[in-house]
Coordinates of C-alpha atoms in Angstrom, one line a residue:
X8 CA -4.0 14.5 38.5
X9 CA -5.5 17.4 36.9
X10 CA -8.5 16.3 34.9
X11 CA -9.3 17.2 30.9
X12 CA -12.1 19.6 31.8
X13 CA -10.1 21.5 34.2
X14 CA -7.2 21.9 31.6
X15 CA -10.4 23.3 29.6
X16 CA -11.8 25.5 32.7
X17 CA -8.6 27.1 32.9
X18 CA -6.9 27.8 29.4
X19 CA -10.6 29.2 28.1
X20 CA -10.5 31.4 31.6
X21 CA -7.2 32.8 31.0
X22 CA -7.5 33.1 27.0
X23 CA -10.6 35.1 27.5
X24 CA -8.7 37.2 30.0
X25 CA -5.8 37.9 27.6
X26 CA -8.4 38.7 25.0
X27 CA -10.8 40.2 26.8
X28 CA -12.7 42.2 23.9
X29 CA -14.0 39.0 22.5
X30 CA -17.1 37.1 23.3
X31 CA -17.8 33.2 23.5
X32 CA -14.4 32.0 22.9
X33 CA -14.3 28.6 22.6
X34 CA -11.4 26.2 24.2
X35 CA -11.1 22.3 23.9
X36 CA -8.1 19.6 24.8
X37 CA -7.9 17.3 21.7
X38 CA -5.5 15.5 23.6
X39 CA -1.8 15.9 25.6
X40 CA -0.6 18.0 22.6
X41 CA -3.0 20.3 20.8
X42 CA -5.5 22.9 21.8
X43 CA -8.5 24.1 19.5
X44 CA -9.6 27.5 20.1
X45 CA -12.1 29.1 18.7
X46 CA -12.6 32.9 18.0
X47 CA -15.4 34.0 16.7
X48 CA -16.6 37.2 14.6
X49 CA -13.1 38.8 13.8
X50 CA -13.0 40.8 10.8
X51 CA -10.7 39.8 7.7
X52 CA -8.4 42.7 8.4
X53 CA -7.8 41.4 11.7
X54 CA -6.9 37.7 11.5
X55 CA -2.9 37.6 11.2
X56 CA -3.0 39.8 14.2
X57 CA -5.1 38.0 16.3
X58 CA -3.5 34.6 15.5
X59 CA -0.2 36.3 16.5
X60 CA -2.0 37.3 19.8
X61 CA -3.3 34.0 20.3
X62 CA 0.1 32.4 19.8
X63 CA 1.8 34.9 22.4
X64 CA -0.9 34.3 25.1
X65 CA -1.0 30.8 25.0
X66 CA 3.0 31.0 25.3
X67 CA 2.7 33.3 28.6
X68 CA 0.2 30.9 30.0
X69 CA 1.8 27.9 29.4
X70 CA 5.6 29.8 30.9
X71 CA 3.8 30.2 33.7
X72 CA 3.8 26.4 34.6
X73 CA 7.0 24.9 32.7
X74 CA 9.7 28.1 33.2
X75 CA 12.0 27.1 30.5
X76 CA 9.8 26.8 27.7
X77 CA 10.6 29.1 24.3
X78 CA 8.2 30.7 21.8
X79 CA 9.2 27.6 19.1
X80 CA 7.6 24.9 21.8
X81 CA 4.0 26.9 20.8
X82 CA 3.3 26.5 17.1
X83 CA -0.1 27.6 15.8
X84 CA -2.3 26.5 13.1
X85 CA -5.1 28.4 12.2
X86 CA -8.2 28.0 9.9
X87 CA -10.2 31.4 9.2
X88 CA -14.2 30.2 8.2
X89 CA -17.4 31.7 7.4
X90 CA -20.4 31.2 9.9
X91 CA -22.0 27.7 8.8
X92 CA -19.0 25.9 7.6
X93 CA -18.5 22.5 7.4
X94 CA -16.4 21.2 10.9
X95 CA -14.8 18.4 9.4
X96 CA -13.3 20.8 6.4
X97 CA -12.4 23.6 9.4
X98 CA -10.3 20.8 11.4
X99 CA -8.6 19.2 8.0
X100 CA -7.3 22.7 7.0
X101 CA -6.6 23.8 10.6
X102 CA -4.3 20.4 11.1
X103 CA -2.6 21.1 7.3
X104 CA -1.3 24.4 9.2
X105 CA -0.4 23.2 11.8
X106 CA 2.2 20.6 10.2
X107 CA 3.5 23.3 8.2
X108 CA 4.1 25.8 11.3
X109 CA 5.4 22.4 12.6
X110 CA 7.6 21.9 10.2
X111 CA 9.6 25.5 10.5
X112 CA 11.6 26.9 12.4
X113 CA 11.1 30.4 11.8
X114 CA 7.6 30.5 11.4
X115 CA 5.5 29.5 14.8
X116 CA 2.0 30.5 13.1
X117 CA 0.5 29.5 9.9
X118 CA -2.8 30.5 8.4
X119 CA -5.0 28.7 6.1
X120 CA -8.4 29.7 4.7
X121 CA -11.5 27.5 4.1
X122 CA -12.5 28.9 0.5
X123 CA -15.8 29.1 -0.8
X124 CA -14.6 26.3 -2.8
X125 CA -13.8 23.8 -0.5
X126 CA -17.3 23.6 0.5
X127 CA -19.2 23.1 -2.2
X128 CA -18.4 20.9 -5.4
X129 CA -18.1 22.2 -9.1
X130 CA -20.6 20.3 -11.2
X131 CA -19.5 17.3 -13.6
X132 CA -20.0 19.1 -16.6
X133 CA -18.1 22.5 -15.2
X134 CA -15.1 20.1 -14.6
X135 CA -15.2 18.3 -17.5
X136 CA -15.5 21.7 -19.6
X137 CA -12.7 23.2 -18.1
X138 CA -10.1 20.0 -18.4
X139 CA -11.1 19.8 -22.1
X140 CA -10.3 23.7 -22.8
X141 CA -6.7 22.6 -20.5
X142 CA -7.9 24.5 -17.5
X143 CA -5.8 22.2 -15.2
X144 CA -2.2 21.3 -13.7
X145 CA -0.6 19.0 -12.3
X146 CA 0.9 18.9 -8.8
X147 CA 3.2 16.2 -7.8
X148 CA 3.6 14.6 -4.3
X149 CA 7.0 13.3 -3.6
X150 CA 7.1 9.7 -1.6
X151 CA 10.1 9.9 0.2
X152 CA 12.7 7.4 1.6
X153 CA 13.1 6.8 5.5
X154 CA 16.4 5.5 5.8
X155 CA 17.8 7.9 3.4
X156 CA 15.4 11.0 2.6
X157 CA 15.6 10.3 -1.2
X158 CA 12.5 10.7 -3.2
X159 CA 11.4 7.3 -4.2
X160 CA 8.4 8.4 -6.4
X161 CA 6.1 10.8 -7.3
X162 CA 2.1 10.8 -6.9
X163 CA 0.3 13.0 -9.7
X164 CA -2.7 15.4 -8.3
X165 CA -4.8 17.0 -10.7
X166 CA -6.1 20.8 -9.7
X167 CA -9.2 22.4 -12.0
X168 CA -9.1 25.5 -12.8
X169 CA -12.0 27.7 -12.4
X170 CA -12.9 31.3 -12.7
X171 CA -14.2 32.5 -9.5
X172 CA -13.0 29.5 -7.3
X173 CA -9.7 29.0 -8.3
X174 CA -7.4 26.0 -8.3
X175 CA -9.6 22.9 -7.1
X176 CA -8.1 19.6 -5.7
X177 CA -9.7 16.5 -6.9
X178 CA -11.6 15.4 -3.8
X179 CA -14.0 18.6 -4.6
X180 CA -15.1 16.7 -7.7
X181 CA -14.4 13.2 -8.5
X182 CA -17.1 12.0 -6.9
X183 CA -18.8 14.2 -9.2
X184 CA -17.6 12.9 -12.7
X185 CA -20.7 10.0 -12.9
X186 CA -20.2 9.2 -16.7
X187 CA -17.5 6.8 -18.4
X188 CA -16.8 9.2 -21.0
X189 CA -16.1 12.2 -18.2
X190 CA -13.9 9.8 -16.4
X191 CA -12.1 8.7 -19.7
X192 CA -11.6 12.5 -20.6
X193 CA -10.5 13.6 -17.0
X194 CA -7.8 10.4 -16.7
X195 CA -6.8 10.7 -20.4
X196 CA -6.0 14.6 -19.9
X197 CA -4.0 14.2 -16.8
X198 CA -2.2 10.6 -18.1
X199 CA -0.9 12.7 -21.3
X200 CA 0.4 15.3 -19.2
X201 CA 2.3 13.1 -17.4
X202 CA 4.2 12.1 -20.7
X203 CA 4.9 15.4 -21.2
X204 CA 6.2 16.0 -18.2
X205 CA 8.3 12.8 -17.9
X206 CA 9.6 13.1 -21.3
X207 CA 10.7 16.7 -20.7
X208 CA 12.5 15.4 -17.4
X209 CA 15.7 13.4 -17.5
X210 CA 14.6 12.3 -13.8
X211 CA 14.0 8.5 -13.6
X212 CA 11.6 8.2 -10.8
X213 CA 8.6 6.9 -11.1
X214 CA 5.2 8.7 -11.1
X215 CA 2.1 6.9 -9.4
X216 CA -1.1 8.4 -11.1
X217 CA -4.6 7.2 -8.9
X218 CA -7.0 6.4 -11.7
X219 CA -10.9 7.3 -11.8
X220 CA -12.5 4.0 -9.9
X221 CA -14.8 3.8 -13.5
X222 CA -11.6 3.6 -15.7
X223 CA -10.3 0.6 -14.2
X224 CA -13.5 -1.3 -16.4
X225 CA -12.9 0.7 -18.9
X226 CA -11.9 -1.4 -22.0
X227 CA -11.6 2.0 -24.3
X228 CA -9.2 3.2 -21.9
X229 CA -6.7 0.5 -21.3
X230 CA -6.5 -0.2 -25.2
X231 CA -5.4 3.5 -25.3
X232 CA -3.1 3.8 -22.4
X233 CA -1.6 0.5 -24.0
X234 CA -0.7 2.1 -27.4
X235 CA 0.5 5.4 -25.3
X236 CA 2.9 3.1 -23.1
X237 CA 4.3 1.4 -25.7
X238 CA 4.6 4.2 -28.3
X239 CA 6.5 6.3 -25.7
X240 CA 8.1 3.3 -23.5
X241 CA 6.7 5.0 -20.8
X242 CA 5.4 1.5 -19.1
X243 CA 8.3 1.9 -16.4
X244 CA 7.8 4.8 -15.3
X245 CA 4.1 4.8 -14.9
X246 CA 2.3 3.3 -12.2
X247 CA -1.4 3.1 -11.2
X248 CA -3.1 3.5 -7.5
X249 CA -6.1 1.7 -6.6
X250 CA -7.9 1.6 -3.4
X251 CA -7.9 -1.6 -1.4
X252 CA -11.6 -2.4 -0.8
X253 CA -11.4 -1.4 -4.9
X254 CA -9.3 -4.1 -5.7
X255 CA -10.9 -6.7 -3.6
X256 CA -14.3 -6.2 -4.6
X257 CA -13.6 -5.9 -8.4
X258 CA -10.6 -8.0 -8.9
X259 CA -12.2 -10.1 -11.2
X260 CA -14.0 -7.7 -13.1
X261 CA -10.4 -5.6 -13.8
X262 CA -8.7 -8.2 -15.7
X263 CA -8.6 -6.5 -18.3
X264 CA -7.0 -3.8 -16.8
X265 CA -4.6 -6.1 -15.1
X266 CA -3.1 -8.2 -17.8
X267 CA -2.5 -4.6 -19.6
X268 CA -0.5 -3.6 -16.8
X269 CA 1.2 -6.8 -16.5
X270 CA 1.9 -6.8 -20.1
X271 CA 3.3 -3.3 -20.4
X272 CA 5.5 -4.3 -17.0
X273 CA 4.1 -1.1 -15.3
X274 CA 2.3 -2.0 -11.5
X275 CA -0.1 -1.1 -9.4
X276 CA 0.4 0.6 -5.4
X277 CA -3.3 -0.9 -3.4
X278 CA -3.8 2.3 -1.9
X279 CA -6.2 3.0 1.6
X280 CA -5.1 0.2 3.5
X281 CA -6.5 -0.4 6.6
X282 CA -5.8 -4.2 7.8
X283 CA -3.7 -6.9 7.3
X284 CA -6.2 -9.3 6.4
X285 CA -6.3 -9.4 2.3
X286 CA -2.5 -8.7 2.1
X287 CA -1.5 -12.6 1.5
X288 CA -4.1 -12.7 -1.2
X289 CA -1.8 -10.3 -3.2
X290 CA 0.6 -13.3 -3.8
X291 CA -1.0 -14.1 -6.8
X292 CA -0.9 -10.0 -8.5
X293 CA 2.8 -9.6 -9.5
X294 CA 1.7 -6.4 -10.8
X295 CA 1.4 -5.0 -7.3
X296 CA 4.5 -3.3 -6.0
X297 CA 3.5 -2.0 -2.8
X298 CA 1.2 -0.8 -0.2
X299 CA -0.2 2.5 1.2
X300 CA -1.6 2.9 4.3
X301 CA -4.9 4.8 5.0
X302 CA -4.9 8.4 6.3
X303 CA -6.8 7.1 9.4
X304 CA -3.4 4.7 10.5
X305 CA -1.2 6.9 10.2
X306 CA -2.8 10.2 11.7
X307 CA -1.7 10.8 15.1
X308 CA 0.0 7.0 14.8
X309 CA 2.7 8.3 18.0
X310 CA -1.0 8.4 20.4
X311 CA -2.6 5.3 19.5
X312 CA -1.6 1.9 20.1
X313 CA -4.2 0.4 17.9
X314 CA -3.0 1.4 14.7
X315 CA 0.3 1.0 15.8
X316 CA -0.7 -3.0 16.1
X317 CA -2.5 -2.6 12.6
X318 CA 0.8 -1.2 11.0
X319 CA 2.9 -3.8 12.1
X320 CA 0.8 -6.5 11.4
X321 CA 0.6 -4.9 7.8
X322 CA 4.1 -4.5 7.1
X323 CA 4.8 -8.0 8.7
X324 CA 2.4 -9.7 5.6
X325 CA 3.5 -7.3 3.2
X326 CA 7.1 -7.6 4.0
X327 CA 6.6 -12.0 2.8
X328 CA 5.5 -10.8 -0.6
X329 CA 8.5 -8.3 -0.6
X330 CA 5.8 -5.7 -0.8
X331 CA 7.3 -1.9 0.6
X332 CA 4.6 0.1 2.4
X333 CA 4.3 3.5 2.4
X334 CA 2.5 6.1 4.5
X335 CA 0.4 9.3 3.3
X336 CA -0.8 12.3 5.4
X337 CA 2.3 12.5 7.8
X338 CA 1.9 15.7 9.6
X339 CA 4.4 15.2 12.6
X340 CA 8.2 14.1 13.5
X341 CA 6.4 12.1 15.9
X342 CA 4.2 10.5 13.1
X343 CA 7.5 10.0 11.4
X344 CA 9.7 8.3 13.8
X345 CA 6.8 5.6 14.8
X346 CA 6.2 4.4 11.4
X347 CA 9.9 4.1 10.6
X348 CA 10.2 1.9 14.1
X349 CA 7.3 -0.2 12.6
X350 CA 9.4 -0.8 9.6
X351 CA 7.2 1.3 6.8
X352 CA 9.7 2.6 4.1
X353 CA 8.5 5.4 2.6
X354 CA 6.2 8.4 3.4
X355 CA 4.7 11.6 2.2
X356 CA 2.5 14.4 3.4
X357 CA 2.6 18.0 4.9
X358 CA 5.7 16.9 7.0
X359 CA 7.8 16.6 4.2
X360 CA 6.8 19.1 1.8
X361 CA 3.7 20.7 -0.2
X362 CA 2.8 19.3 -3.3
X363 CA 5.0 20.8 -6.1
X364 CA 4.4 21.7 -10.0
X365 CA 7.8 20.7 -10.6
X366 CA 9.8 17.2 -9.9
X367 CA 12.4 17.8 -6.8
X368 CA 15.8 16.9 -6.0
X369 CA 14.7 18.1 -2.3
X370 CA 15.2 15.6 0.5
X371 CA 14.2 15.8 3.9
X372 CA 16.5 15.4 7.0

């Protein structure tokens, strides 16, 4: 058997052959099915090219040993970065490309870029200025349906405008909003959109919106999300996600927020889910109508039997409460066909489809 670091030795041998005008190209195995190279100091002017050279090298290398293998068996995705990047950030976007070359059949290579503002955070009060003067949209993520490739539901994701940065996804600032009133201004702004939206749809799906984690104590917000519900008769169609280790460690201080929900008959999705163990607890929260699983289970689910185990064991408890769980961050067909096996019903992520400023009709096959 041919060990890892020979695999290495010999793809970062030939690569640098192939590309010969480059210095301290870097080449690693993540595992049976992906290869991370790195090529450093290419000028902007030069990246589409070099990514198609890269894809076309790789392919001769690899026809050398398996005869009969095409140009769509070698699908790239790239992520261009400045010197000093964060790694973590580089690999995130890198995979995103990769399930979306993954995804296509035309298109073997996809490009991402690591923005200026995906490293560094916009300030509370920047964010807060800009949602207040509507500097915002919404996207919307559809869930969809394994056995049939309907869209079940729809999760709202709020991007801030800004100036020089551009459109900015929520993870670049939440943690950032540290007052009650910023996190009542930021939830009320994309809440009332929603109604907009849904009232200007005749779709009937539902929309999942994942509240600030301050909001769900928030008495001033749930007596006006009540009066907006019931004004509108919205209450259906609205749902609210909440992390797991949320819920657990602040059940009892979210009454409040719970007995509004379970008044207005709208629900709750636990979100993050990482374990089986707290699932039976749920018995008691009939305003919990299902489960999603963390990012961490469900990335590269096919190679690891560990999660696999976790999964099961999780839709097993949550399928005695009659409890549907769902999977986020599916970036692979294989992904895809071990967490239908497993019995988990619905799914979204790159696999599927980006997420979209308009409700879809669009299934998946």
């Amino acid at each position: 058997m041919i060990k890892k670091t020979d695999i290495e030795a010999n793809f970062k041998v030939l690569i640098t052959k192939k590309l010969a005008e480059l210095k301290d190209v870097s080449v690693k195995i993540l595992n049976s099915n992906y290869l991370a190279v790195t090529l450093p100091n290419i000028s902007i002017s030069e990246l589409n090219s070099y990514v198609e050279k890269l894809h076309k090298n790789v392919f001769l290398i690899c026809q050398n040993h398996q005869k009969n293998i095409t140009h769509k068996n070698i699908k790239i995705g790239a992520c261009d970065y400045q010197l000093g990047a964060d790694q973590v950030a580089v690999y995130k976007l890198a995979k995103s490309a990769l399930a979306l070359s993954q995804s296509s059949l035309l298109q073997h290579c996809h490009r991402l870029t690591l923005n200026h503002c995906q490293e560094k955070h916009l300030s509370s009060k920047q964010v807060i200025e800009n949602i207040k003067k509507n500097k915002f949209i919404l996207f919307f993520q559809p869930v969809f349906e394994l056995s049939s490739g309907d869209i079940l539901q729809h999760e709202a994701l709020i991007r801030v405008r800004h100036s020089q940065l551009g459109l900015l996804a929520a993870r670049y600032f939440i943690k950032q909003v540290y007052s009650d009133q910023d996190a009542l201004i930021l939830d009320k702004a994309v809440i009332t959109q929603v109604k907009k939206l849904m009232l200007s749809e005749s779709s009937a799906l539902t929309v999942s919106v994942n509240l600030h984690p301050k909001n769900w104590f928030n008495t001033v917000f749930w007596e006006w999300l009540a009066n907006q519900m019931a004004e509108l008769k919205l209450n259906t169609k609205l749902q609210f996600e909440i992390s797991e280790a949320e819920f657990f460690t602040h059940r009892e201080s979210i009454t409040n927020a719970l007995n509004v929900i379970k008044k207005g008959h709208s629900h709750i999705v636990i979100d993050n889910v990482k374990s089986s163990e707290k699932v039976a607890m749920l018995v008691d929260y009939n305003q919990v109508c299902g489960l999603k699983l963390s990012y961490e289970l469900v990335h590269l689910l096919d190679e690891k039997t560990q999660s696999q185990k976790k999964i099961k064991r999780i839709v097993e408890a949550a399928s005695l409460l009659n409890l549907p769980v769902y999977a986020v961050g599916v970036e692979t067909q294989k992904e895809l066909l071990t967490l239908t096996k497993l019995g988990v019903v619905g799914a979204q992520g790159f696999y599927f489809s980006e997420p979209l400023q308009e409700f879809t009709q669009a299934v998946f096959n």
